[in-house]
Every structure is written in structure tokens, then in C-alpha cells.
Amino acid sequence: MDPITKALTRVRQDRQVGLQQRALVPAEISYTRTRSVTLYPGWLRQNRIVTGDTSDDYAKAYKVLRTQVSQRMRSQGWRTLAVTSPGPGEGKTLTAINLSMNLALEANQTVLLVDANLRQPSVHSYLGFDVDQGLSEYLQDGVPLDQILVHPEIPRFVVLPGSRTAVNSSELLTSPQMLRLVQELKRRYPSRIVVFDLPAVLTSDDVLAFAPYLDASLLVVDEGRTLREEAARAAELLQAGNQNLLGTVLNRAGP
């Protein structure tokens, strides 16, 4: 091959690589129809929310978790993740929020956090914004999705919040409308990971009923609160439901 042909071949190859690399970066998502809210740093710090602008051990731990979850999800082609715990108050919502925001720091990743704890929705309280309508209104009243999504002005991060509590939560989570929503959220943006903050495993049948429709789950336990037997029982129930259990997050671990 003569030098000119070699050069032209090299240029074509470089262009092809460039196109492939650009294809890995998601197209800019427009939030023109999504409500934007401003998050206040002081409120986030008070609620132990990590925004990515700190480098302490706490923030580093979430980045390690982010990388482990991201690599495992990509290698398996998984797009939906349930975050739950054996019992209430063990840090699952905080973990779901911090994990989602750290996943969104990756340039080739968009993240949707769904507050699917219909019994006690609290993601919006942790982040510090008000909601009038959320997942319950979408499922029960037919409110359009674009009217309830919230963009907290963090690149590549969107929240589908909860609002009012629902007594028949497990029935709503396995309703045809909810299952269609899961498929729609997976289909709309191929580069998106959808994180579902769910209730505790051992307090209701919500997780057992809904988690099998998701790709994988993450179990959060509290070092000073969760009993060993409770953690084992929760993991057993998740795996019995054909769930891909990514692992366990130890919350409030001592030095």
C-alpha cells in the first residue's frame, strides 16, 4: 500500500473511531417540558447527599459503589435497578439518591431515579423540593409522565418523585400501567439507568411483587440496626424471586 493510500485509510479509521466514541456519549436531553428545581447545598449536606464536588471518604465510598454497579450493569446489559433494605430506616433511600447522582456524573450515562416507595415516598424531601403530583397520580389518575418528572438542574439526572401515599401499593406496582412504564423508561433512552427506590423487603409484599420485573437489586443494611437474620432473610427472598442481587451496601459502617 502506497503512503497516500495508507494515510487515507488511517483518516477513515480515525473518523470511524470518532463516530463510535461520540455514539457512546448520549445526546443532550431536553428538559423543556420537565419541571426544573434548584437544590440547595446546605440542605443536601444536612441530609448527607453527595453532589460530586467533595472528595472526602464518604464521597469516595459512593464513587466506588457507583463504579462497581455501573460496570456490572453494563456487562450484563441491565438497565433497571431496585434499591431496598430488610427493614425501614436502614439507608436505602439515601443510598438510592447518592448512587443515582454519582452515576449521573459519568459523561456517557443518564439516570432516572424513581421514588417507588408508594407507602412512604421521601426522595423529594431528601432533595428539598415540593411535589403536587407524582407516581401515585400517574398510576391512579392518569397524569401524564412529563407533568411529574423533575430535573434538579444536575446534568443527566431526572427524578420521578412520589407524592401521596397509596394503601394498595403492591397492586399499583404490578399494574399493567406500571409495567408499561418500566418498559417505556428502559426504551426511551438506551444509555439510561433507572434506579427504583423501593420499600423494605420484610415490611410488605411490594418488593417481592415488583422487583422481579426489574433487572437487578441492591440490598442496603445498617451496621447498627439490621440483624444478621434479617439481612439473610431479605437476600433469600430476593434471590427466590429470580432477582439478580448485585450485592449488599453496609450503611453507617464504623471505622
Short mmCIF file of C-alpha atoms in Angstrom, two decimals:
data_model
loop_
_atom_site.label_atom_id
_atom_site.label_comp_id
_atom_site.label_asym_id
_atom_site.label_seq_id
_atom_site.Cartn_x
_atom_site.Cartn_y
_atom_site.Cartn_z
CA MET A 1 0.00 0.00 0.00
CA ASP A 2 1.45 3.36 -1.02
CA PRO A 3 1.87 6.18 1.57
CA ILE A 4 -1.12 8.20 0.31
CA THR A 5 -3.44 5.21 0.44
CA LYS A 6 -2.16 4.40 3.92
CA ALA A 7 -2.84 7.96 5.07
CA LEU A 8 -6.37 7.96 3.63
CA THR A 9 -7.07 4.60 5.25
CA ARG A 10 -5.82 5.94 8.59
CA VAL A 11 -8.03 9.04 8.33
CA ARG A 12 -11.09 6.90 7.55
CA GLN A 13 -10.30 4.65 10.52
CA ASP A 14 -9.84 7.63 12.86
CA ARG A 15 -13.13 9.11 11.68
CA GLN A 16 -14.90 5.81 12.29
CA VAL A 17 -13.45 5.57 15.82
CA GLY A 18 -14.50 9.16 16.46
CA LEU A 19 -18.05 8.40 15.35
CA GLN A 20 -18.14 5.33 17.58
CA GLN A 21 -16.84 7.31 20.56
CA ARG A 22 -19.40 10.05 20.00
CA ALA A 23 -22.10 7.38 19.80
CA LEU A 24 -21.21 6.33 23.36
CA VAL A 25 -21.99 9.81 24.64
CA PRO A 26 -25.76 10.28 24.94
CA ALA A 27 -27.39 13.05 23.00
CA GLU A 28 -28.24 16.08 25.07
CA ILE A 29 -31.63 15.52 26.66
CA SER A 30 -34.04 18.42 26.51
CA TYR A 31 -35.82 19.31 29.74
CA THR A 32 -38.05 21.96 28.23
CA ARG A 33 -41.19 20.06 29.30
CA THR A 34 -39.77 18.85 32.61
CA ARG A 35 -40.06 20.95 35.76
CA SER A 36 -36.67 22.19 36.89
CA VAL A 37 -35.89 22.78 40.55
CA THR A 38 -32.87 24.23 42.31
CA LEU A 39 -31.24 22.15 45.03
CA TYR A 40 -29.69 23.95 47.99
CA PRO A 41 -26.19 22.79 49.03
CA GLY A 42 -26.83 23.34 52.74
CA TRP A 43 -29.96 21.17 52.67
CA LEU A 44 -28.15 18.45 50.74
CA ARG A 45 -25.23 18.42 53.19
CA GLN A 46 -27.67 18.25 56.09
CA ASN A 47 -29.26 15.17 54.52
CA ARG A 48 -25.87 13.59 53.65
CA ILE A 49 -26.45 13.92 49.90
CA VAL A 50 -23.21 13.74 47.88
CA THR A 51 -23.18 16.08 44.88
CA GLY A 52 -19.78 15.17 43.45
CA ASP A 53 -18.00 18.38 44.45
CA THR A 54 -16.39 16.85 47.55
CA SER A 55 -13.57 14.33 47.86
CA ASP A 56 -13.90 13.07 51.43
CA ASP A 57 -14.04 9.38 52.34
CA TYR A 58 -17.84 9.45 52.32
CA ALA A 59 -17.94 10.73 48.73
CA LYS A 60 -15.19 8.32 47.67
CA ALA A 61 -17.19 5.37 49.02
CA TYR A 62 -20.14 6.29 46.81
CA LYS A 63 -17.89 6.62 43.76
CA VAL A 64 -16.55 3.12 44.38
CA LEU A 65 -20.12 1.85 44.70
CA ARG A 66 -21.07 3.75 41.52
CA THR A 67 -18.26 2.17 39.54
CA GLN A 68 -19.00 -1.34 40.77
CA VAL A 69 -22.71 -1.03 39.98
CA SER A 70 -22.12 0.65 36.61
CA GLN A 71 -19.63 -1.97 35.43
CA ARG A 72 -21.84 -4.87 36.49
CA MET A 73 -24.97 -3.35 34.92
CA ARG A 74 -23.22 -2.66 31.61
CA SER A 75 -21.55 -6.05 31.41
CA GLN A 76 -24.93 -7.73 31.79
CA GLY A 77 -26.89 -5.28 29.66
CA TRP A 78 -29.10 -4.40 32.65
CA ARG A 79 -30.92 -1.06 32.79
CA THR A 80 -33.19 -1.15 35.84
CA LEU A 81 -32.05 -1.44 39.46
CA ALA A 82 -34.06 -1.82 42.67
CA VAL A 83 -32.60 -0.40 45.89
CA THR A 84 -34.13 -1.84 49.04
CA SER A 85 -33.30 -2.93 52.59
CA PRO A 86 -34.50 -5.60 55.01
CA GLY A 87 -36.30 -3.13 57.28
CA PRO A 88 -37.21 0.57 57.39
CA GLY A 89 -34.73 3.33 58.33
CA GLU A 90 -31.64 1.46 57.14
CA GLY A 91 -30.47 3.95 54.50
CA LYS A 92 -31.91 2.65 51.24
CA THR A 93 -33.36 5.99 50.08
CA LEU A 94 -30.14 7.84 50.87
CA THR A 95 -28.17 5.16 49.02
CA ALA A 96 -30.53 5.29 46.03
CA ILE A 97 -30.15 9.08 45.77
CA ASN A 98 -26.37 9.18 46.21
CA LEU A 99 -25.85 6.26 43.86
CA SER A 100 -28.07 7.86 41.19
CA MET A 101 -26.35 11.25 41.41
CA ASN A 102 -22.91 9.63 41.21
CA LEU A 103 -23.95 7.52 38.21
CA ALA A 104 -25.07 10.74 36.50
CA LEU A 105 -21.56 12.18 36.92
CA GLU A 106 -20.40 9.78 34.21
CA ALA A 107 -20.47 11.59 30.87
CA ASN A 108 -21.87 8.61 29.00
CA GLN A 109 -24.66 7.90 31.47
CA THR A 110 -28.09 9.36 32.15
CA VAL A 111 -30.03 8.39 35.26
CA LEU A 112 -33.67 8.42 36.26
CA LEU A 113 -34.44 7.95 39.95
CA VAL A 114 -37.99 6.68 40.58
CA ASP A 115 -39.47 7.02 44.06
CA ALA A 116 -41.43 3.75 44.00
CA ASN A 117 -41.96 3.62 47.76
CA LEU A 118 -45.67 4.30 47.45
CA ARG A 119 -46.18 3.71 51.17
CA GLN A 120 -43.78 6.43 52.29
CA PRO A 121 -42.31 8.47 49.41
CA SER A 122 -39.41 10.62 50.61
CA VAL A 123 -36.93 11.23 47.77
CA HIS A 124 -38.26 14.78 47.26
CA SER A 125 -37.89 15.52 50.99
CA TYR A 126 -34.25 14.39 50.96
CA LEU A 127 -33.56 16.59 47.94
CA GLY A 128 -35.57 19.52 49.28
CA PHE A 129 -38.29 20.22 46.71
CA ASP A 130 -42.09 20.12 46.86
CA VAL A 131 -44.31 17.92 44.72
CA ASP A 132 -48.00 18.19 43.91
CA GLN A 133 -48.18 15.12 41.70
CA GLY A 134 -46.04 12.03 41.49
CA LEU A 135 -46.04 8.33 40.71
CA SER A 136 -49.33 7.68 42.53
CA GLU A 137 -51.10 10.30 40.42
CA TYR A 138 -49.62 8.82 37.25
CA LEU A 139 -50.84 5.32 38.16
CA GLN A 140 -54.21 6.21 39.68
CA ASP A 141 -55.29 9.41 37.92
CA GLY A 142 -53.55 9.13 34.55
CA VAL A 143 -51.46 12.29 34.98
CA PRO A 144 -49.01 12.43 32.01
CA LEU A 145 -45.43 11.48 32.80
CA ASP A 146 -43.95 14.74 31.52
CA GLN A 147 -46.02 16.64 34.08
CA ILE A 148 -44.48 14.86 37.05
CA LEU A 149 -40.82 14.43 36.08
CA VAL A 150 -38.41 16.77 37.86
CA HIS A 151 -34.99 17.92 36.68
CA PRO A 152 -32.90 19.02 39.70
CA GLU A 153 -30.57 21.01 37.43
CA ILE A 154 -27.90 18.31 37.70
CA PRO A 155 -26.72 17.18 34.24
CA ARG A 156 -28.05 13.82 33.10
CA PHE A 157 -30.19 13.34 36.25
CA VAL A 158 -34.01 13.27 36.41
CA VAL A 159 -36.37 12.31 39.26
CA LEU A 160 -39.80 10.73 39.06
CA PRO A 161 -40.96 11.63 42.57
CA GLY A 162 -43.59 10.15 44.83
CA SER A 163 -46.31 12.25 46.38
CA ARG A 164 -49.34 10.90 48.25
CA THR A 165 -49.23 7.51 49.93
CA ALA A 166 -51.10 4.54 48.48
CA VAL A 167 -52.64 1.75 50.57
CA ASN A 168 -52.80 -0.72 47.67
CA SER A 169 -49.17 -0.17 46.78
CA SER A 170 -48.22 -3.71 45.69
CA GLU A 171 -51.23 -3.86 43.37
CA LEU A 172 -50.25 -0.49 41.85
CA LEU A 173 -46.62 -1.55 41.40
CA THR A 174 -47.67 -4.65 39.44
CA SER A 175 -50.47 -2.96 37.50
CA PRO A 176 -50.29 -3.04 33.68
CA GLN A 177 -49.72 0.73 33.67
CA MET A 178 -46.67 0.43 35.96
CA LEU A 179 -45.20 -2.42 33.96
CA ARG A 180 -45.70 -0.44 30.73
CA LEU A 181 -43.96 2.48 32.41
CA VAL A 182 -40.94 0.31 33.26
CA GLN A 183 -40.65 -0.74 29.62
CA GLU A 184 -41.10 2.84 28.42
CA LEU A 185 -38.41 4.16 30.77
CA LYS A 186 -36.00 1.45 29.58
CA ARG A 187 -36.77 2.07 25.91
CA ARG A 188 -36.78 5.87 25.72
CA TYR A 189 -33.04 6.46 26.36
CA PRO A 190 -30.71 3.49 25.66
CA SER A 191 -27.90 5.00 27.77
CA ARG A 192 -30.12 5.45 30.83
CA ILE A 193 -30.04 3.52 34.10
CA VAL A 194 -33.33 3.63 36.00
CA VAL A 195 -32.97 3.34 39.79
CA PHE A 196 -36.08 2.46 41.80
CA ASP A 197 -36.20 3.35 45.49
CA LEU A 198 -38.45 0.63 46.91
CA PRO A 199 -39.89 -0.09 50.38
CA ALA A 200 -38.18 -2.51 52.78
CA VAL A 201 -38.33 -6.20 51.83
CA LEU A 202 -39.60 -7.54 55.15
CA THR A 203 -42.34 -4.97 55.83
CA SER A 204 -44.66 -5.60 52.89
CA ASP A 205 -45.00 -7.61 49.68
CA ASP A 206 -44.21 -4.60 47.46
CA VAL A 207 -40.62 -5.58 46.68
CA LEU A 208 -41.38 -9.27 46.22
CA ALA A 209 -44.20 -8.40 43.81
CA PHE A 210 -42.41 -5.72 41.77
CA ALA A 211 -38.66 -6.46 41.86
CA PRO A 212 -38.89 -9.50 39.51
CA TYR A 213 -39.86 -7.04 36.74
CA LEU A 214 -36.52 -5.22 37.18
CA ASP A 215 -33.06 -6.37 36.08
CA ALA A 216 -31.22 -6.36 39.39
CA SER A 217 -31.38 -5.29 43.02
CA LEU A 218 -29.11 -3.83 45.67
CA LEU A 219 -29.64 -4.55 49.37
CA VAL A 220 -28.76 -1.87 51.95
CA VAL A 221 -28.13 -2.91 55.57
CA ASP A 222 -27.36 -0.75 58.61
CA GLU A 223 -24.42 -1.87 60.72
CA GLY A 224 -26.03 -0.87 64.00
CA ARG A 225 -29.62 -1.69 63.13
CA THR A 226 -30.02 -4.64 60.76
CA LEU A 227 -29.94 -8.08 62.35
CA ARG A 228 -27.91 -10.74 60.59
CA GLU A 229 -31.00 -12.95 60.31
CA GLU A 230 -32.99 -10.12 58.71
CA ALA A 231 -30.30 -9.47 56.10
CA ALA A 232 -30.09 -13.17 55.27
CA ARG A 233 -33.87 -13.50 55.01
CA ALA A 234 -34.16 -10.43 52.75
CA ALA A 235 -31.41 -11.70 50.45
CA GLU A 236 -33.03 -15.13 50.37
CA LEU A 237 -36.40 -13.67 49.39
CA LEU A 238 -34.90 -11.51 46.63
CA GLN A 239 -32.99 -14.42 45.14
CA ALA A 240 -36.02 -16.72 45.44
CA GLY A 241 -37.87 -14.22 43.24
CA ASN A 242 -35.27 -14.74 40.48
CA GLN A 243 -33.69 -11.39 41.29
CA ASN A 244 -30.10 -10.67 40.32
CA LEU A 245 -28.76 -9.44 43.65
CA LEU A 246 -25.82 -7.17 42.82
CA GLY A 247 -24.60 -7.07 46.41
CA THR A 248 -25.06 -5.54 49.83
CA VAL A 249 -24.25 -1.98 50.90
CA LEU A 250 -23.19 -1.58 54.54
CA ASN A 251 -24.58 1.72 55.77
CA ARG A 252 -23.20 3.62 58.77
CA ALA A 253 -20.20 1.31 58.96
CA GLY A 254 -17.75 2.18 61.72
CA PRO A 255 -14.02 2.76 61.17
#
